[in-house]
Every structure is written in structure tokens, then in C-alpha cells.
Amino acid sequence: MALATPQGIGAIGVVRLSGKGCIELVDGVFPSKQLLKQPANTIHVGLIVDGETKLDEAVVSIFKSPKSYTGEDIVEISCHGSNYIIQQLIELCIKNGARLAKPGEFTMRAFLNGKMDLVQAEAVADLIASGTKAAQETALNQVRGGFSHVLYNLREELISFSALIELELDFSQEDVEFADRTRLKNLLDHLDKTVHALLESFQLGNVIKNGVSVAIIGKPNAGKSTLLNTLLKENRAIVSAIAGTTRDTIEEVLNIEGILFRLIDTAGMRESMDEIESIGVEKSKEKMKSADIVVYLYDANTTQEDELIEVESELKRLSKHYLLVGNKIDDSSSLHQLNTSSSQQRMYISAKNDINIEALKRKLSKAVVQGDVHSEQTLVTNARHFQSLQKISDAIMAIKKGMTDHIPGDLLAIDIRQCLYHLGEITGTITNEDQLDYIFSKFCIGK
Ligand SMILES: Nc1nc2c(ncn2[C@@H]2O[C@H](COP(=O)(O)OP(=O)(O)OP(=O)(O)O)[C@@H](O)[C@H]2O)c(=O)[nH]1
Ligand SMILES: [Mg+2]
């Protein structure tokens, strides 16, 4: 049993109970109706009582095994969302034999009862945590089994091959081949391709789930803080004509086309005698190294091409996604001498006058997303899945190599079993208790 809605005062609070006897338990504190006699999927209004004391008028929903979220009997009590009522209700349930659920326990039970596989269960947590459209769509796709489905089918096929190869072992004297090697090779190629596509999707999946960090780097007075403010459409950072205005890094999030960007305004890069400013500059360098994307902002009116070439080669050396952005193109006094032709990595803006800012946003999102993120594309967003996929990929390589080298069937069978093991690890066909505890401990209570 757990409170399924957030702590604190709300219009309603939902206390959820799952497991054998939960309907009977609530029946005991709900005299208005005989809940035990009510059919599944029905709701009932009535008083919740603790002996003589009336606690609240509530709505009780009944779900019966196996047609429920956890696969067990479930009762949900929607009461008025007062801290006092909820606390009393929880204590009343405990007094009558319920115990508090652990984080994620409802979903863990759903998994253990075969209502969903592990990928789906993990996606439930992602769905709850999703803060953008893209994150929500990706998680929902996985909750509905998009990802598992692909792997299930391939695993099934590989299992049948594995069985045929094991069968060959029983006839090892007779030198027969039940498993068609060409078809096995085709299956492995297909599996390999699928696994690689999934592995590659991780970068985007991760971006969608965790956001992309964008460091705005450049010399003092380039207009970095102005750009941050213009992107956010608010006066977040102090802007002034004094070089060295920003001392510390400033981070804010911005949602561009459904993806979360973490924008980082930094202290302008220069040699400084000022102790605090030097610390700021060091921090800027660190941010530049750790960011997913670096926006190098410069004053387009005063900056020489040599500087840009030098910066560009440094960013390439760090293998960064980057944009070189010339600022202050509104300053027409020197505009005529500018070569403002833009390319994939270069563009020109005015941070102060909001010129080309939309184009900059588009370039940022293009730097991480090729094509449309809102498609039904299957994305890997979970580091655990990524690691298992890498192991599957290694195992496929081993099987393929074994086949080219014509290794004996029993050794081939071991490699295939290894591959099947890692496939099962992702969807939860093969799990151990520690792993489950770890996965579900990251859930919120009541889910
Ligand atoms: N004309 C013009 N001025 C701009 C533009 N963007 C910024 N400025 C001006 O440039 C000066 C410096 O802007 P900031 O945003 O503080 O520059 P910064 O890069 O954050 O500077 P530091 O924090 O010192 O590193 C301010 O006077 C801004 O008004 C622009 O697009 N056009
Ligand atoms: Mg600044």
C-alpha cells in the first residue's frame, strides 16, 4: 500500500493497495457497500470509517487479478487530499494488515507477474520523469513495448537455431547439419544490424532523456550573456559593456523542439590578473570540454579569421559538436567588411536585436538530431540496455567468427547461448534479485 499521488495538499489523494486480501481489507473500513461482492473494474462512493470515527467520503476503485496494473487485486482509494486524512487512512490500512510499499514495488510486481517486461517497466519510470514532448513520446513508445518487441522476435529466432545446433551435437558422430548455416548467417546479420541501430540510437535517446549541454564560450564582451538572455527571453544574466562582467558560469534550461538544452553562459576567455576572474576562466574551459555542444561567440566586427581558424582546430581536436557564431551584425558601421556567408558550422546573429536567433536554435537542434525525433523510431535511453546491447554485439561477432573459422558445433552453441543470455538480460527474461532491487529502487513510491 502506498500514496500514489504527491505528498502535500491536493484536491484528491490516491492511496493504492495491491495484493491478496486488499479488497477484503478495504471492505472492513467501507461500510457503505459490500466490496467483496462487487464486480471488477467498478467504482464506489462511500464513507471510510475507523470504528465509530468517520474519516472521509471517498471513491473506491476495484480491479481484480489478473486484469490490473500489477496483475494482482488492486484497490485505489481516492480521498480528499488533506495531509491529515491521508495520514489517518494510511495508518488505518496498516492497522488492518497492510504494509507500506517500497519505491517501484507496484511496477516490480507487474514485472514479476508477467504484465510487462523489464524494458517496459523501466520506461514507466522514464515516463513519470519525462519533462519534454520528445522524452514523453520515447518513454511511452517503450512502455507500449516498442523496443522489446524488436528484440523478442530476434531472440525467438535465435533460440530455434540454438536448439537445432544443440540437436546436431546429439548426432555428432554422423556429421549432420540441422541448422541451415546460410539462414543462421542471415539472421545474425539482421540481428547485428538491429543491435547496431539500437546502439547508435543511444546517443539521441540519451539526449532526449537527459538534455544536451551547450557551452557559450568566447572573449569578454562578445555578447555571451546577451545571447543567453535572448534565447531564454528573460534577463537572466547581467550584461554590460565592461569586459569581464560574467565571473561564474550560469546554467539555464531551454526547450527547443521538444529537446531540453542546458545553456551555459561562461566567463569571457582572457588572461586576467584578477583572481576571481581567472577562476571563472578556468571554469569556462572545463565547461567547454564537458559540453555536448560548444557555441563559440565572437564579435563579428572585430574578430580576425586567424582567431576563428585557431578556435576551430582546437574544437575539432576535442571532437566537439560546435558552432562559430559571429555576433553584433546589427552594428552596421563595420558590417560592409564582413564576410557573413554562413555554412554548416558558421552563422551570424545579433544577440541584442534578436536577429537569426531562431536559425541558431534550429542549428542547435540539428546538431543533435538528424531528421525527426517525433517519429516512432525505437530509441535506447537506458544505460543498462546500452551495456547489454554492446555485449550482444560482441557475442554476435564471436558467433560469426566461429562460423567463418568452422569451429565445432558445441563451441558455436556456447557463443549463441551467451548472446541469448544478454538478449534476455535486457527484457528481464534473465534477471537476478540484486539487479531488480537496483532498478526499482530508482522509482518513486506508489508506482
Ligand atoms: N550592437 C550590439 N551589441 C551587442 C550585441 N550583443 C551584445 N552586445 C553588447 O555587448 C556588450 C557585452 O555584452 P555581454 O552580453 O555582457 O557580453 P559577454 O560576452 O557576456 O561578456 P563577459 O561576461 O564580460 O565575458 C554589451 O554592451 C551588450 O549590450 C549585439 O548583438 N549587437
Ligand atoms: Mg557575460
Coordinates of C-alpha atoms and ligand atoms in Angstrom, one line a residue:
M1 CA 0.0 0.0 0.0
A2 CA 1.2 3.5 -0.8
L3 CA 0.1 7.0 -1.5
A4 CA 0.1 7.2 -5.3
T5 CA -0.2 11.0 -5.6
P6 CA 2.4 13.5 -4.4
Q7 CA 2.8 14.3 -0.7
G8 CA 1.1 17.6 0.3
I9 CA -2.3 19.2 0.0
G10 CA -4.2 18.5 -3.3
A11 CA -7.7 18.1 -4.5
I12 CA -7.5 14.4 -4.0
G13 CA -5.0 11.9 -2.7
V14 CA -5.0 8.3 -4.0
V15 CA -4.0 5.5 -1.7
R16 CA -3.3 2.3 -3.6
L17 CA -3.3 -1.2 -2.3
S18 CA -2.3 -4.3 -4.2
G19 CA -2.2 -8.0 -3.3
K20 CA -4.2 -10.8 -1.9
G21 CA -6.8 -9.6 0.7
C22 CA -6.7 -5.9 -0.2
I23 CA -10.3 -5.8 -1.2
E24 CA -11.3 -7.5 2.0
L25 CA -9.2 -5.1 4.0
V26 CA -10.9 -2.0 2.5
D27 CA -14.3 -3.7 2.8
G28 CA -13.7 -3.7 6.5
V29 CA -13.4 0.1 6.6
F30 CA -16.0 0.9 4.0
P31 CA -19.4 0.1 5.4
S32 CA -21.4 1.7 2.6
K33 CA -21.1 -1.3 0.3
Q34 CA -20.1 -4.9 0.3
L35 CA -16.9 -4.5 -1.7
L36 CA -16.2 -8.2 -1.8
K37 CA -19.4 -8.8 -3.8
Q38 CA -18.7 -6.1 -6.3
P39 CA -17.5 -6.9 -9.8
A40 CA -14.1 -5.9 -11.2
N41 CA -13.5 -2.5 -12.6
T42 CA -16.2 -0.7 -10.6
I43 CA -16.1 2.4 -8.5
H44 CA -18.0 3.1 -5.3
V45 CA -18.7 6.2 -3.3
G46 CA -19.0 6.0 0.5
L47 CA -17.6 6.7 3.9
I48 CA -14.3 5.5 5.2
V49 CA -14.6 4.7 8.9
D50 CA -12.2 3.8 11.7
G51 CA -14.6 2.1 14.1
E52 CA -17.0 4.8 15.2
T53 CA -15.0 7.6 13.6
K54 CA -15.9 8.8 10.2
L55 CA -12.7 9.7 8.3
D56 CA -13.7 10.8 4.8
E57 CA -16.1 10.4 2.0
A58 CA -14.1 8.7 -0.7
V59 CA -14.2 6.9 -4.1
V60 CA -13.0 3.4 -4.1
S61 CA -12.0 1.6 -7.4
I62 CA -11.7 -2.1 -7.6
F63 CA -9.5 -4.1 -10.1
K64 CA -9.3 -7.8 -9.9
S65 CA -6.4 -10.2 -10.7
P66 CA -5.2 -10.7 -13.4
K67 CA -6.6 -7.7 -15.1
S68 CA -4.9 -4.9 -13.2
Y69 CA -1.6 -3.0 -13.3
T70 CA 0.2 -5.4 -11.0
G71 CA -1.7 -8.4 -12.1
E72 CA -3.0 -8.7 -8.5
D73 CA -6.2 -7.5 -6.9
I74 CA -5.9 -3.7 -6.5
V75 CA -8.0 -1.2 -4.6
E76 CA -7.5 2.6 -5.1
I77 CA -9.0 4.9 -2.6
S78 CA -9.4 8.5 -3.8
C79 CA -9.9 10.6 -0.7
H80 CA -9.8 14.3 -0.1
G81 CA -6.2 15.5 -0.4
S82 CA -5.6 16.6 3.1
N83 CA -2.4 15.6 4.8
Y84 CA -4.3 14.6 7.9
I85 CA -6.9 12.4 6.1
I86 CA -4.2 10.7 4.0
Q87 CA -2.1 10.0 7.1
Q88 CA -5.1 8.7 9.0
L89 CA -6.1 6.5 6.1
I90 CA -2.6 5.0 5.7
E91 CA -2.5 4.3 9.4
L92 CA -5.9 2.7 9.3
C93 CA -4.8 0.4 6.4
I94 CA -1.7 -0.6 8.3
K95 CA -3.7 -1.3 11.4
N96 CA -5.8 -3.6 9.3
G97 CA -2.8 -5.5 8.0
A98 CA -1.4 -3.6 5.0
R99 CA 2.2 -2.6 4.8
L100 CA 3.9 0.3 3.1
A101 CA 5.1 -0.4 -0.4
K102 CA 8.8 0.1 -1.4
P103 CA 9.6 2.5 -4.3
G104 CA 8.6 1.0 -7.6
E105 CA 7.1 -2.1 -5.9
F106 CA 3.8 -2.0 -7.8
T107 CA 5.7 -1.9 -11.1
M108 CA 8.1 -4.6 -9.9
R109 CA 5.2 -6.8 -9.1
A110 CA 3.7 -6.0 -12.5
F111 CA 7.0 -7.2 -14.0
L112 CA 7.2 -10.3 -11.8
N113 CA 3.7 -11.2 -12.6
G114 CA 4.4 -11.0 -16.3
K115 CA 2.3 -7.9 -17.0
M116 CA 5.3 -6.2 -18.6
D117 CA 8.9 -6.9 -19.4
L118 CA 11.8 -5.1 -17.9
V119 CA 12.2 -2.6 -20.7
Q120 CA 8.6 -1.6 -20.3
A121 CA 8.8 -1.4 -16.5
E122 CA 11.9 0.8 -16.7
A123 CA 10.2 3.0 -19.2
V124 CA 7.4 3.6 -16.7
A125 CA 9.9 5.5 -14.5
D126 CA 11.1 7.4 -17.5
L127 CA 7.5 8.3 -18.5
I128 CA 6.9 9.7 -15.0
A129 CA 10.1 11.7 -15.1
S130 CA 9.6 12.9 -18.7
G131 CA 9.8 16.7 -18.9
T132 CA 9.6 17.3 -22.6
K133 CA 7.4 16.0 -25.5
A134 CA 10.2 14.0 -27.0
A135 CA 11.1 12.3 -23.7
Q136 CA 7.4 11.5 -23.1
E137 CA 6.9 10.1 -26.6
T138 CA 10.1 7.9 -26.4
A139 CA 9.2 6.6 -22.9
L140 CA 5.5 5.9 -23.9
N141 CA 6.7 4.1 -27.0
Q142 CA 8.8 1.8 -24.8
V143 CA 6.0 1.3 -22.2
R144 CA 3.9 0.1 -25.0
G145 CA 6.6 -2.5 -25.9
G146 CA 8.2 -0.9 -29.0
F147 CA 11.7 -1.7 -28.0
S148 CA 11.1 -5.2 -26.5
H149 CA 9.2 -6.3 -29.5
V150 CA 12.1 -6.0 -31.8
L151 CA 14.4 -8.0 -29.5
Y152 CA 11.8 -10.6 -28.6
N153 CA 11.4 -11.7 -32.2
L154 CA 15.1 -11.9 -32.9
R155 CA 15.6 -13.8 -29.7
E156 CA 12.9 -16.3 -30.6
E157 CA 14.6 -17.0 -33.9
L158 CA 18.0 -17.4 -32.4
I159 CA 16.6 -19.8 -29.8
S160 CA 15.3 -22.0 -32.5
F161 CA 18.7 -22.0 -34.2
S162 CA 20.3 -22.7 -30.9
A163 CA 18.0 -25.7 -30.4
L164 CA 18.9 -27.1 -33.9
I165 CA 22.6 -26.7 -33.2
E166 CA 22.3 -28.5 -29.8
L167 CA 20.4 -31.2 -31.6
E168 CA 23.3 -31.6 -34.0
L169 CA 25.5 -32.3 -31.0
D170 CA 23.5 -35.4 -30.2
F171 CA 24.3 -36.7 -33.7
S172 CA 27.9 -35.6 -33.6
Q173 CA 29.1 -39.0 -34.9
E174 CA 27.1 -38.7 -38.0
D175 CA 28.3 -35.3 -39.2
V176 CA 24.8 -33.8 -39.9
E177 CA 23.8 -30.2 -40.1
F178 CA 20.2 -29.4 -39.0
A179 CA 20.8 -25.7 -38.7
D180 CA 21.0 -24.1 -42.1
R181 CA 24.2 -22.1 -41.8
T182 CA 23.2 -19.6 -44.5
R183 CA 20.0 -18.8 -42.8
L184 CA 21.8 -18.6 -39.4
K185 CA 24.2 -16.2 -41.0
N186 CA 21.4 -14.1 -42.4
L187 CA 19.7 -14.0 -39.0
L188 CA 23.0 -12.9 -37.4
D189 CA 23.4 -10.1 -40.0
H190 CA 19.9 -9.0 -39.3
L191 CA 20.4 -9.1 -35.5
D192 CA 23.7 -7.3 -35.9
K193 CA 22.1 -4.5 -37.9
T194 CA 19.2 -4.1 -35.4
V195 CA 21.6 -4.1 -32.4
H196 CA 23.8 -1.5 -34.1
A197 CA 20.9 0.7 -34.9
L198 CA 19.8 0.5 -31.3
L199 CA 23.3 1.2 -30.1
E200 CA 23.5 4.2 -32.3
S201 CA 20.2 5.5 -31.1
F202 CA 21.5 5.7 -27.6
Q203 CA 23.2 9.0 -28.2
L204 CA 19.9 10.5 -29.3
G205 CA 18.0 8.6 -26.7
N206 CA 20.3 9.9 -24.0
V207 CA 19.9 13.4 -25.3
I208 CA 16.2 13.2 -25.2
K209 CA 16.2 11.8 -21.7
N210 CA 18.9 13.9 -20.1
G211 CA 19.2 17.0 -22.3
V212 CA 22.1 18.5 -24.2
S213 CA 24.6 20.8 -22.6
V214 CA 25.6 23.9 -24.7
A215 CA 28.5 26.0 -23.5
I216 CA 28.6 29.5 -24.8
I217 CA 32.2 30.4 -25.0
G218 CA 34.1 33.4 -26.2
K219 CA 36.1 36.5 -25.4
P220 CA 34.8 39.1 -22.9
N221 CA 32.2 41.4 -24.4
A222 CA 31.4 39.1 -27.3
G223 CA 27.8 39.1 -26.1
K224 CA 27.5 35.7 -24.5
S225 CA 25.3 36.8 -21.6
T226 CA 23.1 38.8 -24.0
L227 CA 22.7 35.7 -26.1
L228 CA 21.7 33.6 -23.1
N229 CA 19.1 36.2 -22.2
T230 CA 17.7 36.4 -25.7
L231 CA 17.5 32.6 -26.0
L232 CA 15.7 32.4 -22.7
K233 CA 13.6 35.5 -23.4
E234 CA 14.4 36.8 -19.9
N235 CA 17.0 38.9 -18.2
R236 CA 18.8 36.1 -16.5
A237 CA 22.5 37.2 -16.7
I238 CA 24.0 40.6 -16.1
V239 CA 25.0 42.3 -19.4
S240 CA 27.3 45.3 -19.5
A241 CA 29.8 46.9 -21.8
I242 CA 32.5 46.2 -19.2
A243 CA 34.7 43.3 -20.3
G244 CA 34.7 40.6 -17.7
T245 CA 31.2 41.0 -16.5
T246 CA 30.4 37.3 -16.1
R247 CA 32.6 35.7 -13.4
D248 CA 30.9 32.5 -12.7
T249 CA 29.1 30.1 -15.0
I250 CA 25.3 30.4 -15.3
E251 CA 23.1 27.4 -16.4
E252 CA 19.5 27.5 -17.6
V253 CA 17.4 25.1 -19.5
L254 CA 15.6 25.8 -22.8
N255 CA 13.3 23.5 -24.6
I256 CA 13.9 23.6 -28.4
E257 CA 11.6 21.4 -30.5
G258 CA 10.9 19.0 -27.6
I259 CA 14.6 18.6 -26.6
L260 CA 16.0 20.1 -23.4
F261 CA 19.1 22.2 -23.9
R262 CA 21.1 23.2 -20.9
L263 CA 22.6 26.5 -21.8
I264 CA 25.8 27.5 -20.0
D265 CA 26.9 31.1 -20.1
T266 CA 30.6 31.4 -19.1
A267 CA 33.2 34.0 -18.2
G268 CA 34.9 35.5 -21.2
M269 CA 38.2 33.9 -22.0
R270 CA 41.2 36.1 -21.5
E271 CA 44.4 36.3 -19.4
S272 CA 43.4 38.0 -16.3
M273 CA 45.2 39.4 -13.3
D274 CA 42.0 39.3 -11.3
E275 CA 42.0 36.2 -9.1
I276 CA 38.2 35.6 -9.3
E277 CA 38.1 36.2 -13.0
S278 CA 40.9 33.7 -13.6
I279 CA 39.0 31.1 -11.6
G280 CA 36.0 31.9 -13.8
V281 CA 38.1 31.5 -17.0
E282 CA 39.3 28.1 -15.8
K283 CA 35.7 27.1 -15.2
S284 CA 34.8 28.2 -18.7
K285 CA 37.5 25.9 -20.1
E286 CA 36.2 23.0 -18.1
K287 CA 32.6 23.7 -19.3
M288 CA 33.9 23.8 -22.9
K289 CA 35.5 20.4 -22.5
S290 CA 32.5 18.7 -20.9
A291 CA 29.7 20.3 -23.0
D292 CA 27.9 18.3 -25.7
I293 CA 27.9 21.4 -28.0
V294 CA 30.1 24.5 -27.9
V295 CA 28.9 27.8 -29.3
Y296 CA 31.9 30.0 -29.9
L297 CA 30.6 33.5 -29.9
Y298 CA 32.7 36.4 -31.3
D299 CA 32.2 40.0 -32.2
A300 CA 31.9 39.7 -36.0
N301 CA 33.0 43.3 -36.4
T302 CA 36.4 43.0 -34.8
T303 CA 37.4 39.3 -35.0
Q304 CA 40.1 38.2 -37.4
E305 CA 39.8 35.0 -39.3
D306 CA 43.1 33.6 -37.8
E307 CA 41.4 33.5 -34.4
L308 CA 38.5 31.5 -35.7
I309 CA 40.7 29.1 -37.5
E310 CA 42.7 28.5 -34.3
V311 CA 39.5 28.0 -32.2
E312 CA 38.0 25.7 -34.8
S313 CA 41.1 23.4 -34.8
E314 CA 41.0 23.3 -31.0
L315 CA 37.3 22.3 -31.0
K316 CA 38.0 19.7 -33.7
R317 CA 40.8 18.3 -31.6
L318 CA 38.4 17.9 -28.7
S319 CA 35.9 16.3 -31.2
K320 CA 33.2 18.6 -30.2
H321 CA 30.0 19.5 -31.9
Y322 CA 30.4 23.2 -32.4
L323 CA 29.1 26.4 -34.0
L324 CA 31.1 29.5 -34.7
V325 CA 28.7 32.4 -34.2
G326 CA 29.5 35.9 -35.3
N327 CA 27.6 38.4 -33.2
K328 CA 26.6 42.1 -33.5
I329 CA 25.8 42.1 -37.2
D330 CA 23.4 44.9 -36.4
D331 CA 26.4 47.2 -35.9
S332 CA 26.4 48.5 -39.4
S333 CA 29.4 50.8 -39.0
S334 CA 31.7 47.9 -39.9
L335 CA 29.3 45.5 -41.5
H336 CA 30.4 46.1 -45.0
Q337 CA 33.8 44.5 -44.4
L338 CA 32.2 41.3 -43.0
N339 CA 32.0 38.1 -44.9
T340 CA 28.8 36.9 -43.4
S341 CA 28.2 33.9 -45.6
S342 CA 27.1 31.1 -43.3
S343 CA 27.9 27.4 -43.5
Q344 CA 27.0 24.4 -41.6
Q345 CA 29.3 25.4 -38.7
R346 CA 29.1 29.1 -39.1
M347 CA 26.5 31.7 -38.8
Y348 CA 25.8 35.4 -37.9
I349 CA 23.4 36.8 -35.4
S350 CA 22.6 39.8 -33.3
A351 CA 22.0 38.7 -29.8
K352 CA 20.9 42.1 -28.7
N353 CA 18.5 42.7 -31.6
D354 CA 17.2 39.2 -31.9
I355 CA 18.4 38.6 -35.5
N356 CA 18.8 35.0 -36.6
I357 CA 18.2 33.6 -33.2
E358 CA 15.6 31.2 -34.5
A359 CA 18.1 30.0 -37.1
L360 CA 20.6 29.4 -34.3
K361 CA 18.1 27.3 -32.4
R362 CA 17.4 25.2 -35.4
K363 CA 21.2 24.7 -35.9
L364 CA 21.4 23.6 -32.3
S365 CA 18.7 21.0 -32.6
K366 CA 20.1 19.9 -35.9
A367 CA 23.5 19.3 -34.3
V368 CA 21.9 16.5 -32.1
V369 CA 19.0 15.3 -34.1
Q370 CA 19.2 14.2 -37.7
G371 CA 15.7 14.1 -39.0
D372 CA 12.5 14.0 -37.0
V373 CA 12.7 13.0 -33.3
H374 CA 8.9 12.7 -33.0
S375 CA 8.8 9.6 -35.3
E376 CA 8.0 6.2 -33.9
Q377 CA 11.7 5.4 -34.1
T378 CA 12.9 3.0 -31.4
L379 CA 15.4 4.7 -29.2
V380 CA 17.6 3.3 -26.4
T381 CA 17.6 5.7 -23.5
N382 CA 18.8 3.4 -20.7
A383 CA 22.5 2.8 -19.9
R384 CA 21.8 -0.7 -18.7
H385 CA 20.3 -1.6 -22.1
F386 CA 23.2 0.1 -23.9
Q387 CA 25.7 -2.1 -22.0
S388 CA 23.7 -5.3 -22.7
L389 CA 23.5 -4.4 -26.4
Q390 CA 27.2 -3.9 -26.5
K391 CA 27.6 -7.4 -25.1
I392 CA 25.2 -8.8 -27.6
S393 CA 27.1 -7.1 -30.4
D394 CA 30.4 -8.7 -29.1
A395 CA 28.6 -12.1 -28.9
I396 CA 27.3 -11.8 -32.5
M397 CA 30.9 -11.1 -33.6
A398 CA 32.1 -14.2 -31.8
I399 CA 29.4 -16.4 -33.4
K400 CA 30.2 -15.0 -36.8
K401 CA 33.9 -15.5 -36.4
G402 CA 33.2 -19.1 -35.1
M403 CA 31.3 -19.8 -38.2
T404 CA 33.9 -18.5 -40.6
D405 CA 36.6 -20.5 -38.7
H406 CA 34.3 -23.6 -38.8
I407 CA 34.6 -24.2 -35.1
P408 CA 32.9 -27.3 -33.7
G409 CA 29.1 -27.1 -33.0
D410 CA 29.5 -27.3 -29.3
L411 CA 31.7 -24.2 -29.2
L412 CA 29.3 -22.4 -31.5
A413 CA 26.4 -23.3 -29.2
I414 CA 28.2 -21.7 -26.3
D415 CA 28.6 -18.4 -28.2
I416 CA 24.9 -18.5 -29.1
R417 CA 23.9 -19.1 -25.6
Q418 CA 26.0 -16.2 -24.5
C419 CA 24.2 -14.0 -27.0
L420 CA 20.8 -15.2 -25.9
Y421 CA 21.8 -14.6 -22.3
H422 CA 22.5 -10.9 -22.9
L423 CA 19.3 -10.5 -25.0
G424 CA 17.3 -12.0 -22.1
E425 CA 19.1 -9.6 -19.7
I426 CA 17.6 -6.6 -21.4
T427 CA 14.0 -7.7 -21.4
G428 CA 14.3 -9.4 -18.0
T429 CA 13.8 -12.9 -19.1
I430 CA 17.1 -13.5 -17.3
T431 CA 17.5 -11.4 -14.1
N432 CA 18.8 -11.6 -10.6
E433 CA 17.3 -10.1 -7.5
D434 CA 20.0 -7.5 -6.8
Q435 CA 19.6 -6.2 -10.3
L436 CA 15.8 -5.9 -9.8
D437 CA 16.2 -4.2 -6.5
Y438 CA 18.6 -1.7 -8.0
I439 CA 16.3 -1.0 -11.0
F440 CA 13.2 -0.5 -9.0
S441 CA 14.8 1.5 -6.1
K442 CA 15.0 4.4 -8.6
F443 CA 11.2 4.6 -8.9
C444 CA 9.0 6.8 -6.8
I445 CA 6.9 5.4 -4.1
G446 CA 3.4 4.5 -5.1
K447 CA 4.2 3.5 -8.7
Ligands
LIG1 N1 25.5 46.1 -31.1 C1 25.4 45.0 -30.4 N2 25.8 45.0 -29.2 C2 25.7 43.8 -28.5 C3 25.1 42.7 -29.1 N3 25.1 41.7 -28.2 C4 25.7 42.2 -27.1 N4 26.0 43.5 -27.3 C5 26.7 44.4 -26.3 O1 27.9 43.9 -26.0 C6 28.3 44.2 -24.6 C7 28.7 42.9 -23.9 O2 27.6 42.1 -23.8 P1 27.6 40.8 -22.7 O3 26.5 40.0 -23.1 O4 27.8 41.3 -21.4 O5 29.0 40.1 -23.2 P2 29.7 38.8 -22.6 O6 30.3 38.0 -23.7 O7 28.7 38.1 -21.7 O8 30.9 39.5 -21.7 P3 31.6 38.9 -20.5 O9 30.6 38.4 -19.5 O10 32.4 40.1 -20.0 O11 32.5 37.8 -20.9 C8 27.0 44.8 -24.0 O12 27.2 46.2 -24.0 C9 25.9 44.4 -25.0 O13 24.9 45.3 -25.0 C10 24.6 42.8 -30.4 O14 24.0 41.9 -31.0 N5 24.8 44.0 -31.0
MG2 MG 28.8 37.7 -19.7

